[in-house]
PDB file of C-alpha atoms in Angstrom:
ATOM      1  CA  GLY E 194       5.021  77.813  72.694  1.00  0.00           C
ATOM      2  CA  GLU E 195       2.632  76.819  69.962  1.00  0.00           C
ATOM      3  CA  ASP E 196       4.079  75.301  66.812  1.00  0.00           C
ATOM      4  CA  VAL E 197       2.027  73.328  64.378  1.00  0.00           C
ATOM      5  CA  GLU E 198       3.933  71.506  61.668  1.00  0.00           C
ATOM      6  CA  GLN E 199       2.735  69.700  58.579  1.00  0.00           C
ATOM      7  CA  SER E 200       4.310  68.546  55.355  1.00  0.00           C
ATOM      8  CA  LEU E 201       3.831  70.987  52.496  1.00  0.00           C
ATOM      9  CA  PHE E 202       2.781  68.732  49.617  1.00  0.00           C
ATOM     10  CA  LEU E 203       0.948  65.481  48.991  1.00  0.00           C
ATOM     11  CA  SER E 204       0.151  63.876  45.637  1.00  0.00           C
ATOM     12  CA  VAL E 205      -2.424  61.092  45.522  1.00  0.00           C
ATOM     13  CA  ARG E 206      -4.131  59.084  42.820  1.00  0.00           C
ATOM     14  CA  GLU E 207      -7.871  59.445  42.412  1.00  0.00           C
ATOM     15  CA  GLY E 208      -9.678  56.725  44.347  1.00  0.00           C
ATOM     16  CA  ASP E 209      -6.807  56.122  46.776  1.00  0.00           C
ATOM     17  CA  SER E 210      -6.758  57.255  50.399  1.00  0.00           C
ATOM     18  CA  SER E 211      -4.960  60.437  51.388  1.00  0.00           C
ATOM     19  CA  VAL E 212      -3.308  60.821  54.757  1.00  0.00           C
ATOM     20  CA  ILE E 213      -2.245  64.266  55.910  1.00  0.00           C
ATOM     21  CA  ASN E 214      -0.125  64.452  59.038  1.00  0.00           C
ATOM     22  CA  CYS E 215       0.363  67.185  61.587  1.00  0.00           C
ATOM     23  CA  THR E 216       2.315  67.587  64.803  1.00  0.00           C
ATOM     24  CA  TYR E 217       1.622  70.133  67.482  1.00  0.00           C
ATOM     25  CA  THR E 218       3.477  71.157  70.601  1.00  0.00           C
ATOM     26  CA  ASP E 219       0.992  72.487  73.125  1.00  0.00           C
ATOM     27  CA  SER E 220      -0.278  69.625  75.255  1.00  0.00           C
ATOM     28  CA  SER E 221      -2.948  71.867  76.788  1.00  0.00           C
ATOM     29  CA  SER E 222      -4.791  72.202  73.487  1.00  0.00           C
ATOM     30  CA  THR E 223      -8.488  71.500  73.947  1.00  0.00           C
ATOM     31  CA  TYR E 224      -9.547  71.117  70.329  1.00  0.00           C
ATOM     32  CA  LEU E 225      -7.717  70.304  67.116  1.00  0.00           C
ATOM     33  CA  TYR E 226      -9.070  71.131  63.697  1.00  0.00           C
ATOM     34  CA  TRP E 227      -8.750  70.491  60.017  1.00  0.00           C
ATOM     35  CA  TYR E 228      -9.603  73.211  57.546  1.00  0.00           C
ATOM     36  CA  LYS E 229      -9.782  73.045  53.746  1.00  0.00           C
ATOM     37  CA  GLN E 230      -8.946  75.947  51.443  1.00  0.00           C
ATOM     38  CA  GLU E 231      -9.899  75.722  47.797  1.00  0.00           C
ATOM     39  CA  PRO E 232      -8.304  78.089  45.260  1.00  0.00           C
ATOM     40  CA  GLY E 233      -9.507  81.668  45.669  1.00  0.00           C
ATOM     41  CA  ALA E 234     -11.623  80.858  48.690  1.00  0.00           C
ATOM     42  CA  GLY E 235     -11.506  81.264  52.426  1.00  0.00           C
ATOM     43  CA  LEU E 236     -10.987  78.437  54.863  1.00  0.00           C
ATOM     44  CA  GLN E 237     -13.737  75.912  55.423  1.00  0.00           C
ATOM     45  CA  LEU E 238     -13.914  74.031  58.705  1.00  0.00           C
ATOM     46  CA  LEU E 239     -13.805  70.348  57.717  1.00  0.00           C
ATOM     47  CA  THR E 240     -13.798  68.566  61.022  1.00  0.00           C
ATOM     48  CA  TYR E 241     -12.487  68.793  64.545  1.00  0.00           C
ATOM     49  CA  ILE E 242     -11.643  66.549  67.455  1.00  0.00           C
ATOM     50  CA  PHE E 243     -11.741  67.192  71.167  1.00  0.00           C
ATOM     51  CA  SER E 244      -8.528  66.423  72.974  1.00  0.00           C
ATOM     52  CA  ASN E 245     -10.006  63.572  75.032  1.00  0.00           C
ATOM     53  CA  MET E 246     -10.866  61.606  71.888  1.00  0.00           C
ATOM     54  CA  ASP E 247      -8.608  59.292  69.881  1.00  0.00           C
ATOM     55  CA  MET E 248     -10.582  59.070  66.698  1.00  0.00           C
ATOM     56  CA  LYS E 249     -13.448  60.727  64.907  1.00  0.00           C
ATOM     57  CA  GLN E 250     -15.064  59.600  61.682  1.00  0.00           C
ATOM     58  CA  ASP E 251     -17.260  61.748  59.480  1.00  0.00           C
ATOM     59  CA  GLN E 252     -18.237  60.149  56.150  1.00  0.00           C
ATOM     60  CA  ARG E 253     -14.992  59.937  54.102  1.00  0.00           C
ATOM     61  CA  LEU E 254     -12.959  61.742  56.754  1.00  0.00           C
ATOM     62  CA  THR E 255     -11.192  60.048  59.664  1.00  0.00           C
ATOM     63  CA  VAL E 256      -9.249  62.035  62.238  1.00  0.00           C
ATOM     64  CA  LEU E 257      -6.757  60.246  64.453  1.00  0.00           C
ATOM     65  CA  LEU E 258      -5.227  61.864  67.509  1.00  0.00           C
ATOM     66  CA  ASN E 259      -2.178  60.517  69.323  1.00  0.00           C
ATOM     67  CA  LYS E 260      -1.849  62.712  72.380  1.00  0.00           C
ATOM     68  CA  LYS E 261       1.320  61.062  73.609  1.00  0.00           C
ATOM     69  CA  ASP E 262       3.169  61.923  70.398  1.00  0.00           C
ATOM     70  CA  LYS E 263       1.145  65.118  69.777  1.00  0.00           C
ATOM     71  CA  HIS E 264       0.308  63.820  66.340  1.00  0.00           C
ATOM     72  CA  LEU E 265      -2.876  64.458  64.402  1.00  0.00           C
ATOM     73  CA  SER E 266      -3.800  62.967  61.045  1.00  0.00           C
ATOM     74  CA  LEU E 267      -6.588  63.357  58.535  1.00  0.00           C
ATOM     75  CA  ARG E 268      -7.453  60.459  56.277  1.00  0.00           C
ATOM     76  CA  ILE E 269      -9.625  61.051  53.220  1.00  0.00           C
ATOM     77  CA  ALA E 270     -11.030  57.847  51.799  1.00  0.00           C
ATOM     78  CA  ASP E 271     -11.665  57.451  48.055  1.00  0.00           C
ATOM     79  CA  THR E 272      -9.979  60.752  47.207  1.00  0.00           C
ATOM     80  CA  GLN E 273     -11.686  62.713  44.442  1.00  0.00           C
ATOM     81  CA  THR E 274     -10.517  65.566  42.223  1.00  0.00           C
ATOM     82  CA  GLY E 275     -12.676  67.897  44.303  1.00  0.00           C
ATOM     83  CA  ASP E 276     -10.459  67.102  47.280  1.00  0.00           C
ATOM     84  CA  SER E 277      -7.555  68.972  45.668  1.00  0.00           C
ATOM     85  CA  ALA E 278      -6.940  71.885  48.024  1.00  0.00           C
ATOM     86  CA  ILE E 279      -4.737  73.148  50.833  1.00  0.00           C
ATOM     87  CA  TYR E 280      -5.447  71.499  54.186  1.00  0.00           C
ATOM     88  CA  PHE E 281      -4.598  73.278  57.407  1.00  0.00           C
ATOM     89  CA  CYS E 282      -4.177  71.704  60.787  1.00  0.00           C
ATOM     90  CA  ALA E 283      -4.890  74.008  63.744  1.00  0.00           C
ATOM     91  CA  GLU E 284      -4.905  73.764  67.518  1.00  0.00           C
ATOM     92  CA  ARG E 285      -6.927  75.739  70.045  1.00  0.00           C
ATOM     93  CA  VAL E 286      -4.482  76.797  72.718  1.00  0.00           C
ATOM     94  CA  HIS E 287      -6.919  78.900  74.709  1.00  0.00           C
ATOM     95  CA  ASP E 288     -10.258  80.573  74.063  1.00  0.00           C
ATOM     96  CA  TYR E 289      -8.873  83.326  71.853  1.00  0.00           C
ATOM     97  CA  LYS E 290      -5.802  81.688  70.373  1.00  0.00           C
ATOM     98  CA  LEU E 291      -5.826  79.402  67.347  1.00  0.00           C
ATOM     99  CA  SER E 292      -2.482  78.292  65.886  1.00  0.00           C
ATOM    100  CA  PHE E 293      -2.324  77.100  62.284  1.00  0.00           C
ATOM    101  CA  GLY E 294       0.159  74.962  60.445  1.00  0.00           C
ATOM    102  CA  ALA E 295       1.593  76.136  57.127  1.00  0.00           C
ATOM    103  CA  GLY E 296      -0.839  73.980  55.139  1.00  0.00           C
ATOM    104  CA  THR E 297      -0.499  70.831  53.014  1.00  0.00           C
ATOM    105  CA  THR E 298      -1.249  71.177  49.310  1.00  0.00           C
ATOM    106  CA  VAL E 299      -3.020  68.031  48.149  1.00  0.00           C
ATOM    107  CA  THR E 300      -2.986  67.296  44.431  1.00  0.00           C
ATOM    108  CA  VAL E 301      -5.236  64.532  43.124  1.00  0.00           C
ATOM    109  CA  ARG E 302      -4.067  62.995  39.865  1.00  0.00           C
ATOM    110  CA  ALA E 303      -6.190  60.901  37.534  1.00  0.00           C
TER     111      ALA E 303
ATOM    112  CA  GLU B 217     -27.231  82.653  53.708  1.00  0.00           C
ATOM    113  CA  ALA B 218     -24.714  82.718  56.563  1.00  0.00           C
ATOM    114  CA  GLN B 219     -21.593  84.463  55.425  1.00  0.00           C
ATOM    115  CA  VAL B 220     -18.631  86.670  56.147  1.00  0.00           C
ATOM    116  CA  THR B 221     -18.144  89.360  53.523  1.00  0.00           C
ATOM    117  CA  GLN B 222     -14.862  91.141  52.939  1.00  0.00           C
ATOM    118  CA  ASN B 223     -14.186  94.066  50.659  1.00  0.00           C
ATOM    119  CA  PRO B 224     -12.297  94.642  48.517  1.00  0.00           C
ATOM    120  CA  ARG B 225     -11.174  91.243  47.192  1.00  0.00           C
ATOM    121  CA  TYR B 226      -8.086  92.720  45.559  1.00  0.00           C
ATOM    122  CA  LEU B 227      -6.221  95.910  46.320  1.00  0.00           C
ATOM    123  CA  ILE B 228      -2.972  97.422  45.062  1.00  0.00           C
ATOM    124  CA  THR B 229      -1.813 100.493  46.933  1.00  0.00           C
ATOM    125  CA  VAL B 230       1.272 102.573  47.522  1.00  0.00           C
ATOM    126  CA  THR B 231       3.392 102.781  50.634  1.00  0.00           C
ATOM    127  CA  GLY B 232       1.947 105.123  53.239  1.00  0.00           C
ATOM    128  CA  LYS B 233      -1.539 105.513  51.822  1.00  0.00           C
ATOM    129  CA  LYS B 234      -4.091 104.650  54.506  1.00  0.00           C
ATOM    130  CA  LEU B 235      -6.543 101.911  53.661  1.00  0.00           C
ATOM    131  CA  THR B 236      -9.391  99.993  55.261  1.00  0.00           C
ATOM    132  CA  VAL B 237     -10.522  96.460  54.548  1.00  0.00           C
ATOM    133  CA  THR B 238     -14.106  95.917  55.612  1.00  0.00           C
ATOM    134  CA  CYS B 239     -15.559  92.755  57.119  1.00  0.00           C
ATOM    135  CA  SER B 240     -19.180  92.054  57.864  1.00  0.00           C
ATOM    136  CA  GLN B 241     -20.978  88.956  59.183  1.00  0.00           C
ATOM    137  CA  ASN B 242     -24.702  88.247  59.255  1.00  0.00           C
ATOM    138  CA  MET B 243     -24.777  85.530  61.921  1.00  0.00           C
ATOM    139  CA  ASN B 244     -24.856  87.692  65.053  1.00  0.00           C
ATOM    140  CA  HIS B 245     -21.516  86.219  66.116  1.00  0.00           C
ATOM    141  CA  GLU B 246     -19.813  87.822  69.064  1.00  0.00           C
ATOM    142  CA  TYR B 247     -16.295  86.766  68.131  1.00  0.00           C
ATOM    143  CA  MET B 248     -14.479  88.034  65.038  1.00  0.00           C
ATOM    144  CA  SER B 249     -10.839  87.981  64.014  1.00  0.00           C
ATOM    145  CA  TRP B 250      -8.378  88.949  61.305  1.00  0.00           C
ATOM    146  CA  TYR B 251      -5.622  86.759  59.893  1.00  0.00           C
ATOM    147  CA  ARG B 252      -2.938  87.159  57.315  1.00  0.00           C
ATOM    148  CA  GLN B 253      -1.790  84.240  55.184  1.00  0.00           C
ATOM    149  CA  ASP B 254       1.739  84.081  53.823  1.00  0.00           C
ATOM    150  CA  PRO B 255       3.368  81.204  51.902  1.00  0.00           C
ATOM    151  CA  GLY B 256       5.008  78.684  54.199  1.00  0.00           C
ATOM    152  CA  LEU B 257       3.670  80.409  57.327  1.00  0.00           C
ATOM    153  CA  GLY B 258       0.024  79.419  57.378  1.00  0.00           C
ATOM    154  CA  LEU B 259      -2.386  81.861  58.978  1.00  0.00           C
ATOM    155  CA  ARG B 260      -1.297  84.251  61.685  1.00  0.00           C
ATOM    156  CA  GLN B 261      -3.749  86.162  63.801  1.00  0.00           C
ATOM    157  CA  ILE B 262      -3.565  89.952  63.646  1.00  0.00           C
ATOM    158  CA  TYR B 263      -6.361  91.078  65.982  1.00  0.00           C
ATOM    159  CA  TYR B 264      -9.496  89.625  67.456  1.00  0.00           C
ATOM    160  CA  SER B 265     -12.645  90.954  69.043  1.00  0.00           C
ATOM    161  CA  MET B 266     -14.701  89.240  71.718  1.00  0.00           C
ATOM    162  CA  ASN B 267     -17.627  91.618  71.394  1.00  0.00           C
ATOM    163  CA  VAL B 268     -18.573  95.201  70.584  1.00  0.00           C
ATOM    164  CA  GLU B 269     -15.872  97.620  71.762  1.00  0.00           C
ATOM    165  CA  VAL B 270     -13.678  94.732  72.975  1.00  0.00           C
ATOM    166  CA  THR B 271     -10.584  93.992  70.887  1.00  0.00           C
ATOM    167  CA  ASP B 272      -7.147  92.552  71.534  1.00  0.00           C
ATOM    168  CA  LYS B 273      -3.881  91.880  69.747  1.00  0.00           C
ATOM    169  CA  GLY B 274      -3.080  88.594  68.086  1.00  0.00           C
ATOM    170  CA  ASP B 275       0.366  87.379  67.080  1.00  0.00           C
ATOM    171  CA  VAL B 276       1.226  90.028  64.455  1.00  0.00           C
ATOM    172  CA  PRO B 277      -0.605  93.287  65.307  1.00  0.00           C
ATOM    173  CA  GLU B 278       2.142  95.764  64.359  1.00  0.00           C
ATOM    174  CA  GLY B 279       1.065  98.173  61.645  1.00  0.00           C
ATOM    175  CA  TYR B 280      -2.635  97.354  61.975  1.00  0.00           C
ATOM    176  CA  LYS B 281      -5.636  98.774  63.784  1.00  0.00           C
ATOM    177  CA  VAL B 282      -9.164  97.480  64.209  1.00  0.00           C
ATOM    178  CA  SER B 283     -12.455  98.719  65.561  1.00  0.00           C
ATOM    179  CA  ARG B 284     -15.678  97.032  66.635  1.00  0.00           C
ATOM    180  CA  LYS B 285     -18.390  99.642  66.911  1.00  0.00           C
ATOM    181  CA  GLU B 286     -21.140  97.278  65.794  1.00  0.00           C
ATOM    182  CA  LYS B 287     -21.479  93.551  66.256  1.00  0.00           C
ATOM    183  CA  ARG B 288     -21.610  92.749  62.556  1.00  0.00           C
ATOM    184  CA  ASN B 289     -18.600  94.814  61.374  1.00  0.00           C
ATOM    185  CA  PHE B 290     -14.896  94.470  62.102  1.00  0.00           C
ATOM    186  CA  PRO B 291     -12.789  96.620  59.776  1.00  0.00           C
ATOM    187  CA  LEU B 292      -9.010  96.273  59.480  1.00  0.00           C
ATOM    188  CA  ILE B 293      -7.138  99.551  59.126  1.00  0.00           C
ATOM    189  CA  LEU B 294      -3.632 100.038  57.791  1.00  0.00           C
ATOM    190  CA  GLU B 295      -2.691 103.601  58.686  1.00  0.00           C
ATOM    191  CA  SER B 296       0.577 103.620  56.748  1.00  0.00           C
ATOM    192  CA  PRO B 297       0.920 100.437  54.687  1.00  0.00           C
ATOM    193  CA  SER B 298       4.374  99.080  53.923  1.00  0.00           C
ATOM    194  CA  PRO B 299       5.503  96.425  51.408  1.00  0.00           C
ATOM    195  CA  ASN B 300       5.896  93.806  54.166  1.00  0.00           C
ATOM    196  CA  GLN B 301       2.133  93.997  54.641  1.00  0.00           C
ATOM    197  CA  THR B 302       1.621  92.563  51.179  1.00  0.00           C
ATOM    198  CA  SER B 303      -0.367  89.442  51.970  1.00  0.00           C
ATOM    199  CA  LEU B 304      -3.679  87.613  51.760  1.00  0.00           C
ATOM    200  CA  TYR B 305      -6.017  88.706  54.548  1.00  0.00           C
ATOM    201  CA  PHE B 306      -8.936  86.796  56.004  1.00  0.00           C
ATOM    202  CA  CYS B 307     -11.672  87.865  58.345  1.00  0.00           C
ATOM    203  CA  ALA B 308     -13.389  85.174  60.404  1.00  0.00           C
ATOM    204  CA  SER B 309     -16.238  84.915  62.854  1.00  0.00           C
ATOM    205  CA  SER B 310     -17.324  82.221  65.215  1.00  0.00           C
ATOM    206  CA  PHE B 311     -19.546  81.057  67.986  1.00  0.00           C
ATOM    207  CA  SER B 312     -18.592  82.325  71.418  1.00  0.00           C
ATOM    208  CA  PRO B 313     -15.401  80.838  72.838  1.00  0.00           C
ATOM    209  CA  GLY B 314     -16.133  77.858  75.000  1.00  0.00           C
ATOM    210  CA  GLN B 315     -19.010  76.740  72.813  1.00  0.00           C
ATOM    211  CA  ALA B 316     -18.120  73.706  70.668  1.00  0.00           C
ATOM    212  CA  PRO B 317     -16.495  73.528  68.229  1.00  0.00           C
ATOM    213  CA  ASN B 318     -14.923  76.635  69.732  1.00  0.00           C
ATOM    214  CA  THR B 319     -13.264  77.842  66.585  1.00  0.00           C
ATOM    215  CA  GLU B 320     -13.400  80.252  63.698  1.00  0.00           C
ATOM    216  CA  ALA B 321     -16.182  78.581  61.781  1.00  0.00           C
ATOM    217  CA  PHE B 322     -16.768  81.084  59.002  1.00  0.00           C
ATOM    218  CA  PHE B 323     -14.149  82.780  56.902  1.00  0.00           C
ATOM    219  CA  GLY B 324     -14.468  85.514  54.338  1.00  0.00           C
ATOM    220  CA  GLN B 325     -13.167  84.939  50.809  1.00  0.00           C
ATOM    221  CA  GLY B 326     -10.009  86.897  51.438  1.00  0.00           C
ATOM    222  CA  THR B 327      -8.474  90.207  50.404  1.00  0.00           C
ATOM    223  CA  ARG B 328      -5.284  90.095  48.407  1.00  0.00           C
ATOM    224  CA  LEU B 329      -3.334  93.238  49.248  1.00  0.00           C
ATOM    225  CA  THR B 330      -0.238  94.422  47.398  1.00  0.00           C
ATOM    226  CA  VAL B 331       1.706  97.389  48.738  1.00  0.00           C
ATOM    227  CA  VAL B 332       4.236  98.860  46.311  1.00  0.00           C
TER     228      VAL B 332
END
């Protein structure tokens, strides 16, 4: 089955790095994604990684994928107040099936 | 501007009164889908559509209907809403499956539905 799990809350000081973790269960997943949801808004695709990659960097964002442990993480460098949001991990199980985690609420404190 | 537009943004209704939430995209996307978001559960897929007149059930289709008569529109219909359908609903559209990044790339702003 497809189960995506992530911790529900993360508090981080402005300027520090944030690390959001996610575990997934379906080893056949082709792509894994991180979405950001700001208050009152829909989801915004932040970044994604193909399953044959270990790492992907995109400006302040670094995605790490450990296929053996089925563990995905998102690191945000130099966290800013604008990074306060809910972050969802998701896996593509097949062409028409996307499974989401419950979301991690990130709070950035001054 | 590329966007997915949902209406209404907020809706309070009574049990059993049929309602429709509209969704429209202006990107000529073939694939569209509906999700509901509930606290602690993340997003769960209700229905999806691969193209005009082609729809299929997601994980939680009970109590919902959809139609795809035109490429740009994908309305969600609740024939007889019940309180357990109180939720935040999102419509999404994407590039065709198989084309990277192979995901729902555009989401609407959401419809908060309360059924009393």
